[in-house]
PDB file of C-alpha atoms in Angstrom:
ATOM      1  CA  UNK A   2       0.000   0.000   0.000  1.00 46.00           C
ATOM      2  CA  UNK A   3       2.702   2.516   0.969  1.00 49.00           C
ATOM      3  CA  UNK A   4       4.391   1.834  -2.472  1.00 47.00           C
ATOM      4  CA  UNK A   5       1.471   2.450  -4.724  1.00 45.00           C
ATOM      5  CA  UNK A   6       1.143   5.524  -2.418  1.00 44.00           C
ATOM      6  CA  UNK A   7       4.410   6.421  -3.161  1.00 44.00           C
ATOM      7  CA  UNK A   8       4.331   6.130  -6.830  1.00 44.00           C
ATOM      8  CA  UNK A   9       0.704   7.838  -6.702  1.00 43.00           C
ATOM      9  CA  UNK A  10       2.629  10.693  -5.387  1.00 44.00           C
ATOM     10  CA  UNK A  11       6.042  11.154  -7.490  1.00 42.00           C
ATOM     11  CA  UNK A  12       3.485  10.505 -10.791  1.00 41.00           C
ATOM     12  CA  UNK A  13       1.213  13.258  -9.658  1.00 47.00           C
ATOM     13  CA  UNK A  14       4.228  15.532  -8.854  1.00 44.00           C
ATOM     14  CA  UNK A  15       6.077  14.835 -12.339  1.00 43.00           C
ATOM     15  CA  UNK A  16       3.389  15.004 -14.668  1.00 42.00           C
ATOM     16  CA  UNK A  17       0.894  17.579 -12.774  1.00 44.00           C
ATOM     17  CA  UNK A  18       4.064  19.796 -12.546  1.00 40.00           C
ATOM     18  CA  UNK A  19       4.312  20.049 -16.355  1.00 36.00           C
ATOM     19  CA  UNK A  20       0.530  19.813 -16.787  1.00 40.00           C
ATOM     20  CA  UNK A  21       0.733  23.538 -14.497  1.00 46.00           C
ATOM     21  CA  UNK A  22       3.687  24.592 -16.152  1.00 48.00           C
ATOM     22  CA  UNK A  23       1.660  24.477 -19.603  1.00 66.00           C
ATOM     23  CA  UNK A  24      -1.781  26.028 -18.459  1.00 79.00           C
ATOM     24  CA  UNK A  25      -1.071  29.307 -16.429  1.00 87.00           C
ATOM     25  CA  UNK A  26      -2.214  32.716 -15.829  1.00 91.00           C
ATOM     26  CA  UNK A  27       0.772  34.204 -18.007  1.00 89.00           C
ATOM     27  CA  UNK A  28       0.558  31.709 -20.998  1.00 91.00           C
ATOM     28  CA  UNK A  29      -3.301  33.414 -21.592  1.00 92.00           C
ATOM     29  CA  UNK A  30      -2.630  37.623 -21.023  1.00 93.00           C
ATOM     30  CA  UNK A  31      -5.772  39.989 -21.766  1.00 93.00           C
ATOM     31  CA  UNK A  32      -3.681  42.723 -22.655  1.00 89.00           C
ATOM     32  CA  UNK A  33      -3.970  46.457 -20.900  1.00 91.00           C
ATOM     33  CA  UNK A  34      -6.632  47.132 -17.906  1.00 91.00           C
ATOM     34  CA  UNK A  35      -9.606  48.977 -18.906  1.00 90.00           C
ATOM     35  CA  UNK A  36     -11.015  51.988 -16.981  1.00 85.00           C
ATOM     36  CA  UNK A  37     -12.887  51.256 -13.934  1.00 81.00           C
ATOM     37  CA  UNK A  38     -16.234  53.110 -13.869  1.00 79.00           C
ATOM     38  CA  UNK A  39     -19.644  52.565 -12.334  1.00 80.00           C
ATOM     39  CA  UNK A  40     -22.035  51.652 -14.799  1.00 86.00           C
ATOM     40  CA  UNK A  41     -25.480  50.618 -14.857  1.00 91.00           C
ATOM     41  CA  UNK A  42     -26.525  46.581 -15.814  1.00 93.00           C
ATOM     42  CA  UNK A  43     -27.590  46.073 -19.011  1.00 93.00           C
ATOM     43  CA  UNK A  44     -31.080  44.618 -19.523  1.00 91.00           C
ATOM     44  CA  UNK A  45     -30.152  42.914 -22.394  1.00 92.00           C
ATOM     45  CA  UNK A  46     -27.916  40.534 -20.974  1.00 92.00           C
ATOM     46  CA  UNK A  47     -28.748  36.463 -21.296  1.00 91.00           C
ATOM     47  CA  UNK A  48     -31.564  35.997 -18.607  1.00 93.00           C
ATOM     48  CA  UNK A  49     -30.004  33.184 -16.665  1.00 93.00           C
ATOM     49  CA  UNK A  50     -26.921  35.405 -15.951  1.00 94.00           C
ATOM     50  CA  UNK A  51     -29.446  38.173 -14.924  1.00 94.00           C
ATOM     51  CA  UNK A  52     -30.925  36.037 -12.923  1.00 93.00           C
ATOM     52  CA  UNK A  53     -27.928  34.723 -11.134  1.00 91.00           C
ATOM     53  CA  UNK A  54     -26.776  38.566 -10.559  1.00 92.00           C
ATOM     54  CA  UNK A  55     -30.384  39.491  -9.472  1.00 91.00           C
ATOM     55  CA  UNK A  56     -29.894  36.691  -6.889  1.00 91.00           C
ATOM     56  CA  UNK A  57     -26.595  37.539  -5.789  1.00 89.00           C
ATOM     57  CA  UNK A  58     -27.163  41.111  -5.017  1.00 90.00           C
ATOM     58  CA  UNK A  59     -30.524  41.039  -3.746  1.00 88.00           C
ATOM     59  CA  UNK A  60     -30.235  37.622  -1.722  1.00 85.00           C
ATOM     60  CA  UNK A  61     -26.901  37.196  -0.454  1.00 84.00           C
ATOM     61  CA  UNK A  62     -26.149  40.782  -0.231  1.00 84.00           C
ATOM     62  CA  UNK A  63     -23.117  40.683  -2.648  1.00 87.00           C
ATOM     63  CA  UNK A  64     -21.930  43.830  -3.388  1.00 86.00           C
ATOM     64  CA  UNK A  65     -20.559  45.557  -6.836  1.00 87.00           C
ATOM     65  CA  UNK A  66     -17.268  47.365  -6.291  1.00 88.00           C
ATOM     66  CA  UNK A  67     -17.397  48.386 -10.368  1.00 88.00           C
ATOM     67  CA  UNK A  68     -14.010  47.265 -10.203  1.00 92.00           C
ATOM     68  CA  UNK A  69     -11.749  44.680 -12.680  1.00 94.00           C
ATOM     69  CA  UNK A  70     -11.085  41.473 -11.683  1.00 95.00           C
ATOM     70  CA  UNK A  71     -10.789  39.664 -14.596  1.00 96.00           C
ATOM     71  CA  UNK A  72      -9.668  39.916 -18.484  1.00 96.00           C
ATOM     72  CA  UNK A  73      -9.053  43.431 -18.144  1.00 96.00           C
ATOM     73  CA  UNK A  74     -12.673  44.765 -18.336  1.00 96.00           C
ATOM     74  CA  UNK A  75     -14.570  41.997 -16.303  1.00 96.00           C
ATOM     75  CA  UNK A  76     -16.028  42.371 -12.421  1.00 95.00           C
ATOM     76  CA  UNK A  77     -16.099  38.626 -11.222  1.00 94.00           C
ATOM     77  CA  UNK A  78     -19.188  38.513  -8.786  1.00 92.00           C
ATOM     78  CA  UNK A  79     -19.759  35.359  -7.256  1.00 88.00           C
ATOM     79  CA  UNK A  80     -22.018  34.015  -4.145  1.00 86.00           C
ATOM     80  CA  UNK A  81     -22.988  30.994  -2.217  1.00 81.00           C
ATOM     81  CA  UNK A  82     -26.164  28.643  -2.840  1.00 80.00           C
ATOM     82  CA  UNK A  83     -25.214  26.503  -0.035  1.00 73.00           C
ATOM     83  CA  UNK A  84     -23.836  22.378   0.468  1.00 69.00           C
ATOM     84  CA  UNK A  85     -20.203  23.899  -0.721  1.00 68.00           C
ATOM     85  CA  UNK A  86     -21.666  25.620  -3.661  1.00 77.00           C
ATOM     86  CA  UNK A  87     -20.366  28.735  -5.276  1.00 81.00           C
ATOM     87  CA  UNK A  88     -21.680  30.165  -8.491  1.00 87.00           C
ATOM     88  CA  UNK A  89     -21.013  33.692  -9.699  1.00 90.00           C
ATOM     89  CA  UNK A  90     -21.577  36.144 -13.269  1.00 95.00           C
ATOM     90  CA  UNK A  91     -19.303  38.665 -15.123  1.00 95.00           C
ATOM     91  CA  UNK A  92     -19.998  42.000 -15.677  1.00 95.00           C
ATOM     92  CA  UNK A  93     -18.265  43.705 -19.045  1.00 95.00           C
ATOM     93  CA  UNK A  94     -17.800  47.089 -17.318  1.00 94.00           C
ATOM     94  CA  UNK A  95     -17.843  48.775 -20.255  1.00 94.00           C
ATOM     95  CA  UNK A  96     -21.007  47.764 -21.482  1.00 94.00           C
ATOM     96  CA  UNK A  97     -22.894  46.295 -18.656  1.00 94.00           C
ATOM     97  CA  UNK A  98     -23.281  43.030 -20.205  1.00 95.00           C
ATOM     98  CA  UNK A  99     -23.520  40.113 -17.836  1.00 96.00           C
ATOM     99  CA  UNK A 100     -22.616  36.363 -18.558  1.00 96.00           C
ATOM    100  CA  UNK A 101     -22.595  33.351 -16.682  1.00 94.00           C
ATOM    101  CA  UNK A 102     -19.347  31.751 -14.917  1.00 93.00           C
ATOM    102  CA  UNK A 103     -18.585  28.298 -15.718  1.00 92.00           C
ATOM    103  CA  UNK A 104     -18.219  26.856 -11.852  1.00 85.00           C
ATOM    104  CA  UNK A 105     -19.268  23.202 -11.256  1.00 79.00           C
ATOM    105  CA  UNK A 106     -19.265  21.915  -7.142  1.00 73.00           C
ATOM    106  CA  UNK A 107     -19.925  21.077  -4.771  1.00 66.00           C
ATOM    107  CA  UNK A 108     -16.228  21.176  -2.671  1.00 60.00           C
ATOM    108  CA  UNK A 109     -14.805  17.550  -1.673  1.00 63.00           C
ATOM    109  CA  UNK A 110     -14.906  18.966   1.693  1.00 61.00           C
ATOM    110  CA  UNK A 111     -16.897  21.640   2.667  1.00 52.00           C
ATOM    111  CA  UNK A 112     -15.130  24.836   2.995  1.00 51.00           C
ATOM    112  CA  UNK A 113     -11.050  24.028   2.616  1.00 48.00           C
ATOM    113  CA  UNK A 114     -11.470  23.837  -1.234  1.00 55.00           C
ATOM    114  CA  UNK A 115     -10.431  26.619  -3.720  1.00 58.00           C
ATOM    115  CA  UNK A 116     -13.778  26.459  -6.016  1.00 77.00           C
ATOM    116  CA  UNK A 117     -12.060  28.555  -8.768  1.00 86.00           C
ATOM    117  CA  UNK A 118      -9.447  30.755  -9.544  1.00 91.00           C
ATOM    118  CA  UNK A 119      -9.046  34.152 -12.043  1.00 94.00           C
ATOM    119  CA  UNK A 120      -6.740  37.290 -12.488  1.00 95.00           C
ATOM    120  CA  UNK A 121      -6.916  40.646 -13.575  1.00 95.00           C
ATOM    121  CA  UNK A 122      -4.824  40.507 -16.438  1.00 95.00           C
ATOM    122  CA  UNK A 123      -5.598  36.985 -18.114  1.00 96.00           C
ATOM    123  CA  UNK A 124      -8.436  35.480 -19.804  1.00 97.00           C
ATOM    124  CA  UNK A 125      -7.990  32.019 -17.735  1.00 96.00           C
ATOM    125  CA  UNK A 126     -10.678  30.709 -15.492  1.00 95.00           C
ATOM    126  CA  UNK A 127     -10.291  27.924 -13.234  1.00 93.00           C
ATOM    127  CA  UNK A 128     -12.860  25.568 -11.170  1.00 90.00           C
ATOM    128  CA  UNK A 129     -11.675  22.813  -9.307  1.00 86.00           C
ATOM    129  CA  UNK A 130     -14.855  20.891  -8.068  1.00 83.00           C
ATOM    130  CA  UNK A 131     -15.565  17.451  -6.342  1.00 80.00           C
ATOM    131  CA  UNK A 132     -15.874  14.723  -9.127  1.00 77.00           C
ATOM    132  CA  UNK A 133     -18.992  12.680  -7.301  1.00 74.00           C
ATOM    133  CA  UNK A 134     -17.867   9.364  -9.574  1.00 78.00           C
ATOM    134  CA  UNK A 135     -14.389   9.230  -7.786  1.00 80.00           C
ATOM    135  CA  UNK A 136     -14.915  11.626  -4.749  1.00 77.00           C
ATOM    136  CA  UNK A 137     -11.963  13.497  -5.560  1.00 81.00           C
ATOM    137  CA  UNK A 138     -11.027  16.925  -6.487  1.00 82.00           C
ATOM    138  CA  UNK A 139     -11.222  18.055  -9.956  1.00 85.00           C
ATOM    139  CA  UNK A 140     -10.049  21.021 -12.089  1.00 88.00           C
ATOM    140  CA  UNK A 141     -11.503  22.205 -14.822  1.00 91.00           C
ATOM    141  CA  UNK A 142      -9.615  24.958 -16.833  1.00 94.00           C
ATOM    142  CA  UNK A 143     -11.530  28.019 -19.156  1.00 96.00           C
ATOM    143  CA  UNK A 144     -10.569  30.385 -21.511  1.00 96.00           C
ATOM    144  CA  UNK A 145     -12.651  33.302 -22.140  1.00 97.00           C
ATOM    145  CA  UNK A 146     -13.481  34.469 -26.007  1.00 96.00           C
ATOM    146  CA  UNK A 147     -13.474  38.579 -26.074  1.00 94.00           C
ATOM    147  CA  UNK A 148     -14.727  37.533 -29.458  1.00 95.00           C
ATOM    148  CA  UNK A 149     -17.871  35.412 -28.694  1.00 96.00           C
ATOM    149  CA  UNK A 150     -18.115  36.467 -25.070  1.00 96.00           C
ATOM    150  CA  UNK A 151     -18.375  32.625 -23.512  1.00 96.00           C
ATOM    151  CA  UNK A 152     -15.879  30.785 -22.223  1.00 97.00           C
ATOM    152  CA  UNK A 153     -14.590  27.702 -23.644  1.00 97.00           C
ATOM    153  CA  UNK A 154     -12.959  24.735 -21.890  1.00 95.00           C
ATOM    154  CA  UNK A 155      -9.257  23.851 -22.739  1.00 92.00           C
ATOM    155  CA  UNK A 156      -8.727  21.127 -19.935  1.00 75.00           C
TER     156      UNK A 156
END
């Protein structure tokens, strides 16, 4: 048992240290930061997103800071819906445009997970998630298209 530990653990090491080395923040840059400015939602966003926002800020109190967290023009809100859930929307500030995040849960265990992961200067989103067929974590890596405005899985 300890050896097939063992080998569980140098072969995770090895190969999820190149898989990490490929698929990083810096490898996927948005370019320059946009301006931060307040500005109003836009109605004619995709209805599920504005329903996910209209949840987040009049249920669980989330608040908008109009600031960018994301891709260089993006506020990343996201919120609770309980059992180790998270979900969340984007908001293009420069438009007011909302769109759904792609987050699968629930956490493995409740509370110690990292449920995804996203920086201000690169269009990478990452989920990592409890995989209920093996009760482990898994990660789940997202680019987003300026383009087509959705994200699209890589990994």
């Amino acid at each position: 048992m300890q050896k097939q530990m063992l080998i569980y653990i140098v072969f995770n090491l090895f190969f999820g240290n190149l898989y990490s080395q490929k698929i990083n923040f810096q490898n996927y840059q948005s370019g320059p930061i946009g301006i931060n400015k307040a500005i109003k939602i836009n109605k004619k966003s995709d209805k599920h997103a504005l329903g996910q926002l209209f949840y987040a800020l009049n249920e669980k109190g989330v608040v908008r800071q109009n600031k960018i967290n994301f891709a260089s023009y993006y506020e990343i809100l996201t919120y609770s819906v309980g059992a180790g859930c998270e979900q969340g929307v984007i908001i293009d500030l420069r438009d007011g445009k909302v769109y759904s995040l792609p987050i699968d849960c629930p956490a493995c265990d409740s509370g110690s997970e990292e449920y995804y992961d996203f920086q201000k200067k690169s269009l990478l989103f990452v989920n990592t998630f409890c995989d209920f067929k093996t009760n482990r974590k898994k990660t789940n890596y997202y680019l987003w298209s300026e383009k087509n405005k959705k994200f699209n899985k890589i990994k």
